[in-house]
XYZ file of C-alpha atoms in Angstrom:
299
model
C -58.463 26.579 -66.059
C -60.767 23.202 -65.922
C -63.943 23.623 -66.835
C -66.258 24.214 -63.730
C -63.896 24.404 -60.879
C -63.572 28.073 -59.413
C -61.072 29.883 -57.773
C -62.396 29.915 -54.712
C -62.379 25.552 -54.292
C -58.851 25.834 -56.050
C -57.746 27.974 -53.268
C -59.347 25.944 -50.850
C -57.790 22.557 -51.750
C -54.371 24.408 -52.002
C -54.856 25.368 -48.216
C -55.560 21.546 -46.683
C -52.155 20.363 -48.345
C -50.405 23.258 -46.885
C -51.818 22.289 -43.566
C -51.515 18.836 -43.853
C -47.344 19.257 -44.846
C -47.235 21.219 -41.803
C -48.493 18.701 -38.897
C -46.082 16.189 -40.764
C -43.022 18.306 -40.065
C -44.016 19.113 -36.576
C -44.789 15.622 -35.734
C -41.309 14.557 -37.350
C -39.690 17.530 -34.385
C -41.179 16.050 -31.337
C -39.108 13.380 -29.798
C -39.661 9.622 -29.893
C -41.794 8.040 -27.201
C -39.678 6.097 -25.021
C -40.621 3.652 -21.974
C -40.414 5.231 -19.237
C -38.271 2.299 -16.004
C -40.145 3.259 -12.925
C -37.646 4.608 -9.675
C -38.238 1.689 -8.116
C -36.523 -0.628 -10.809
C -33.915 1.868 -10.905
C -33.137 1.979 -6.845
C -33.800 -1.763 -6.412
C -30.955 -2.947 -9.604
C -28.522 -0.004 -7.698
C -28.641 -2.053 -4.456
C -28.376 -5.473 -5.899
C -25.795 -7.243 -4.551
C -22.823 -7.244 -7.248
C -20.787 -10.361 -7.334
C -17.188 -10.909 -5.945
C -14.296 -11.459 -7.817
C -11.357 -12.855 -6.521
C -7.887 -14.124 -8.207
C -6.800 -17.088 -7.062
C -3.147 -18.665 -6.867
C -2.365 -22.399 -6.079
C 1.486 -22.967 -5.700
C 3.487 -26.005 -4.433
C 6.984 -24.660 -3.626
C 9.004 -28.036 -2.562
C 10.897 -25.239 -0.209
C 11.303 -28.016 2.901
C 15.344 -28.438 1.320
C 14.996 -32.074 2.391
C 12.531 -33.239 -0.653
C 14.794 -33.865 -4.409
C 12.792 -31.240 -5.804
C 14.050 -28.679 -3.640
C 16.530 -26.059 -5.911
C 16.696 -23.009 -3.976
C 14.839 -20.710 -6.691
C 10.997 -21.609 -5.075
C 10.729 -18.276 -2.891
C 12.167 -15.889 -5.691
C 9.879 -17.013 -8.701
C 6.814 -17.330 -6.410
C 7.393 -13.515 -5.224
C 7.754 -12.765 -8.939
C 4.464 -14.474 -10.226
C 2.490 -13.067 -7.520
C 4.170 -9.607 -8.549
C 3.042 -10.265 -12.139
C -0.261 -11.932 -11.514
C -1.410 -10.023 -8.714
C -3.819 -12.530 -6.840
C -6.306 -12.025 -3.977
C -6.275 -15.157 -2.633
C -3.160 -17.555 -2.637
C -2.670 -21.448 -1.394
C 1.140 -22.737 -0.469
C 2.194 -25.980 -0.368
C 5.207 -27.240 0.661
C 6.595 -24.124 2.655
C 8.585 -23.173 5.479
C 6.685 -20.951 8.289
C 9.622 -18.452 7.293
C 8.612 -18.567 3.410
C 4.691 -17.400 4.637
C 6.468 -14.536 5.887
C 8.777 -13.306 2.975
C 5.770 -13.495 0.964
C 3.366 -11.663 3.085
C 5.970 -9.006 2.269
C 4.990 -9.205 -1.296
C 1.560 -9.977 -1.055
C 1.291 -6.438 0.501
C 3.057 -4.562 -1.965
C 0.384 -5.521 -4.620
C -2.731 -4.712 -2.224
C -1.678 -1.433 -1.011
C -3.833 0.197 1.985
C -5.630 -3.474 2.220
C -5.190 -5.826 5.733
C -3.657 -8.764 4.689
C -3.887 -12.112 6.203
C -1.455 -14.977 6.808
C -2.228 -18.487 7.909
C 0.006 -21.631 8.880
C -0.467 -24.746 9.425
C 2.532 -27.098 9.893
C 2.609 -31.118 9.285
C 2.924 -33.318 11.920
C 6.075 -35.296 12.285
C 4.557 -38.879 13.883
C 7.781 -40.112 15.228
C 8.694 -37.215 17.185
C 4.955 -36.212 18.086
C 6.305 -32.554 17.082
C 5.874 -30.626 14.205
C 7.697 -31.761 10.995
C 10.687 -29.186 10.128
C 12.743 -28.078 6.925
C 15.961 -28.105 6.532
C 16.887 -25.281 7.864
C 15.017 -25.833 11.195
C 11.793 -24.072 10.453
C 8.477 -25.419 10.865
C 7.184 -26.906 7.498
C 3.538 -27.303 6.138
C 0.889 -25.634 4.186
C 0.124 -21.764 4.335
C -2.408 -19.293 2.896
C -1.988 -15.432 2.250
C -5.723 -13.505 1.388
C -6.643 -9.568 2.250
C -9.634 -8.041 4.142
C -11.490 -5.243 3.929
C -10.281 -3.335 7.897
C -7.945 -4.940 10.265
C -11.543 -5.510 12.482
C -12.769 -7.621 9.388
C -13.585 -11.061 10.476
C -11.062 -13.559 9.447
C -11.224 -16.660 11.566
C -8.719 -19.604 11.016
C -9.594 -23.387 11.299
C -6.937 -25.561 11.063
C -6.493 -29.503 11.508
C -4.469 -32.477 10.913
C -6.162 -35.400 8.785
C -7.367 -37.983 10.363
C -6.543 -40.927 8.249
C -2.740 -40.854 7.706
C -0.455 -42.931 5.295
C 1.440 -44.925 8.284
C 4.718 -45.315 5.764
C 5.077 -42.056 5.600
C 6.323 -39.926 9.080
C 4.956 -36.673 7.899
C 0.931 -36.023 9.141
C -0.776 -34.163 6.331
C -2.500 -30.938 7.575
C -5.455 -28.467 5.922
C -6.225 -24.968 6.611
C -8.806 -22.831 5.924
C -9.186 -18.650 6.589
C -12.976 -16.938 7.093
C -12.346 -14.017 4.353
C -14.615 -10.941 4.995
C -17.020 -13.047 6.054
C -17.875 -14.091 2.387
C -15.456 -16.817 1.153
C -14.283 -19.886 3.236
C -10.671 -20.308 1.406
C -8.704 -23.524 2.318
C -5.573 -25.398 1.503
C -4.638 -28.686 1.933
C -1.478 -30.998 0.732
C -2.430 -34.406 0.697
C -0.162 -37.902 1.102
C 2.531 -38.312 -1.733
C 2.840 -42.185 -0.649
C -0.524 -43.726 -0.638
C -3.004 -42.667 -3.027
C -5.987 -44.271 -1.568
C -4.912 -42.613 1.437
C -4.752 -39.178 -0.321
C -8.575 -40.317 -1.785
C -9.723 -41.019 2.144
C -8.278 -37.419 3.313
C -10.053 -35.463 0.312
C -12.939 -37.344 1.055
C -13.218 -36.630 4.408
C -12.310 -32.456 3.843
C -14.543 -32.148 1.605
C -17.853 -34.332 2.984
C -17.389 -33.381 6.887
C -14.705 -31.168 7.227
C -15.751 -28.210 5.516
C -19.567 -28.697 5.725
C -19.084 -28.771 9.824
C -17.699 -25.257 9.545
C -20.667 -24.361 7.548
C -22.989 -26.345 10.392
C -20.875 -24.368 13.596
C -19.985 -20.763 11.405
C -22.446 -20.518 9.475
C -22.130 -20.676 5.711
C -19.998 -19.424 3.417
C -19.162 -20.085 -0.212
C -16.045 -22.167 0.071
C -13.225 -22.505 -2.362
C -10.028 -24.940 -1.860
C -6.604 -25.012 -3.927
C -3.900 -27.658 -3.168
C -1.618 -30.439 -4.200
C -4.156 -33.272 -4.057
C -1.754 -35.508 -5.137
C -4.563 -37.268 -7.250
C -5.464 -36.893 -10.820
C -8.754 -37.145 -12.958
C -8.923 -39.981 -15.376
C -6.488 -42.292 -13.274
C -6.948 -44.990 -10.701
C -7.864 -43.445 -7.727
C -9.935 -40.764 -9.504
C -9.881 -37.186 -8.317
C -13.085 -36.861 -9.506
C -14.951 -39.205 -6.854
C -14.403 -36.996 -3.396
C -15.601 -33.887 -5.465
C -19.107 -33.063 -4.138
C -21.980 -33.334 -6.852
C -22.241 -29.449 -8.663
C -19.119 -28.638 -7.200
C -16.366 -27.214 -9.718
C -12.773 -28.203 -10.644
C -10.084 -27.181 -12.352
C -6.226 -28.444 -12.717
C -3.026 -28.065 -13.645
C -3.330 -31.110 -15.844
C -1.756 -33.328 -13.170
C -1.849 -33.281 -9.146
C -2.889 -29.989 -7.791
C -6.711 -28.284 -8.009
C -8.946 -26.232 -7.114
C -12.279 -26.924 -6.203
C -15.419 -24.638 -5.191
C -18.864 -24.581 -4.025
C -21.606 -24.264 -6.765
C -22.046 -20.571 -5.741
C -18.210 -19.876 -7.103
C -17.694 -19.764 -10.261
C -14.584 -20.476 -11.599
C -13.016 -19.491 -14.694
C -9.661 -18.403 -16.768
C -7.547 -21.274 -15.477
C -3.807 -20.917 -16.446
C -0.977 -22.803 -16.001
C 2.004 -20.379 -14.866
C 5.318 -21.608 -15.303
C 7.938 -22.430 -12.662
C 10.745 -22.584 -14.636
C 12.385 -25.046 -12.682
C 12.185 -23.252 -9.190
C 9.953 -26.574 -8.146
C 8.775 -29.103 -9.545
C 4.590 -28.092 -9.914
C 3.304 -25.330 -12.174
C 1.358 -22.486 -10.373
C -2.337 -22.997 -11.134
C -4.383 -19.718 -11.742
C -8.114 -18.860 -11.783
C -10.979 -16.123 -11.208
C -13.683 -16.907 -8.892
C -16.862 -15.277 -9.382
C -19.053 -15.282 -5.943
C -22.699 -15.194 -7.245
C -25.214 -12.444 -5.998
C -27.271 -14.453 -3.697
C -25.962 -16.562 -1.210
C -27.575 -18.750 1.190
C -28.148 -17.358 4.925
C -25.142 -17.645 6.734
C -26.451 -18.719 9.986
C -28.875 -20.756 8.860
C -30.939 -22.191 11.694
């Protein structure tokens, strides 16, 4: 025992560490303190609008049988890639109103219990004032295939004939574009094969007052377009120049594109092979519809 400390301050001092030990292990059992997010964060980030994303096919099927890259094979690769790839959205070039049909077939195999949509437009033929035809009689042009929420979903079609034409050449290049669920404009177009300037003048005029008069009369809509341009970027015309400032573009490293609105985003291109069937690639991508979109009917 140390000189002058007593039992009782021994016990004493024993009974404060005993005490202290034991508010350390309770505080070490309660749970850690977390922020708490108030309901109304929780409710608001639940109603958000999510974004939309669509797959997107671009084909050029040389199907009229009157063009040299016509084989035969166009119809039964196409209906296998869009087996395989399973798009929401897909441009045709180069088909026969028949062809649209056949693949409407298809389209609704791989969006079960879905309303699909199917839109033609066929080229004009300017010596005969009529429509221009394939080979096997059929009218011949551009088509587009998309799905909808109900059958009582709005999906209005607008539909035209360019107004500057390539005079050498008889056929009258057409566009087409399909109202989907009232939240993506989706259009085609094939432009002139014989006059590239001419081609340059037609995407010019789609995209700088076709489209955004839609927007003016519909109201608007993020808008997205896949074709055969017949144009490149880098060459002489440039593809480049009748794509709107902030608007995106991909390619298939050659003639046909996809462009979109600066409220699509687009993403994952890839180049699916044709194997021969015709003589363009398909050209795949994602579009991303952002959350917030501009009023529609803007006043």
């Amino acid at each position: 025992m140390h000189p002058g400390v007593s039992v009782a301050a021994r016990s004493y001092r024993f009974l404060r560490r005993t005490l202290a030990v034991g508010c350390l292990l309770a505080a070490a059992a309660l749970p850690a303190t977390r922020p708490t997010v108030p309901p109304t964060v929780i409710a608001d980030a639940a109603h958000a609008p999510q974004p939309t994303v669509l797959r997107m096919l671009q084909l050029n099927l040389c199907n009229s049988g009157r063009a040299g890259c016509y084989t035969g094979r166009a119809m039964a690769r196409a209906a296998e890639v869009i087996t395989a790839e399973a798009p929401d959205l897909v441009t045709l070039n180069e088909i026969c109103a028949g062809d649209l049909s056949a693949l409407h077939d298809v389209f609704q195999t791989i969006h079960p219990g879905r309303t699909v949509v199917a839109a033609f437009q066929a080229a004009g033929d300017r010596p005969s004032g009529d429509d221009t035809r394939c080979r096997n009689g059929q009218r011949f042009g551009i088509g587009l295939l998309t799905h909808v929420r109900t059958p009582a979903a709005p999906h209005t079609v607008y539909a035209g004939t360019h107004p500057t034409q390539d005079l050498a050449d008889p056929e009258e290049r057409a566009w087409l574009c399909v109202d989907v669920d009232g939240a993506l404009l989706a259009c085609t177009t094939h432009l002139s094969a014989t006059g590239y300037r001419v081609a340059l003048t037609q995407c010019d005029h789609l995209l700088d007052t076709i489209l955004p008069s839609i927007s003016r009369d519909a109201g608007y809509e993020p808008t997205v377009l896949g074709g055969d341009l017949n144009l490149r970027a880098g060459h002489d015309p440039d593809v480049r120049s009748c794509t709107p400032p902030g608007h995106q573009r991909i390619d298939d490293g050659r003639l046909q594109h996809i462009t979109a609105t600066t409220d699509v985003t687009l993403c994952c291109r890839t180049v699916v092979p044709m194997h021969g069937a015709t003589d363009h690639p398909g050209l795949l991508a994602t579009l991303t519809i952002g959350r917030s979109r501009p009023d529609r009917r803007p006043a």
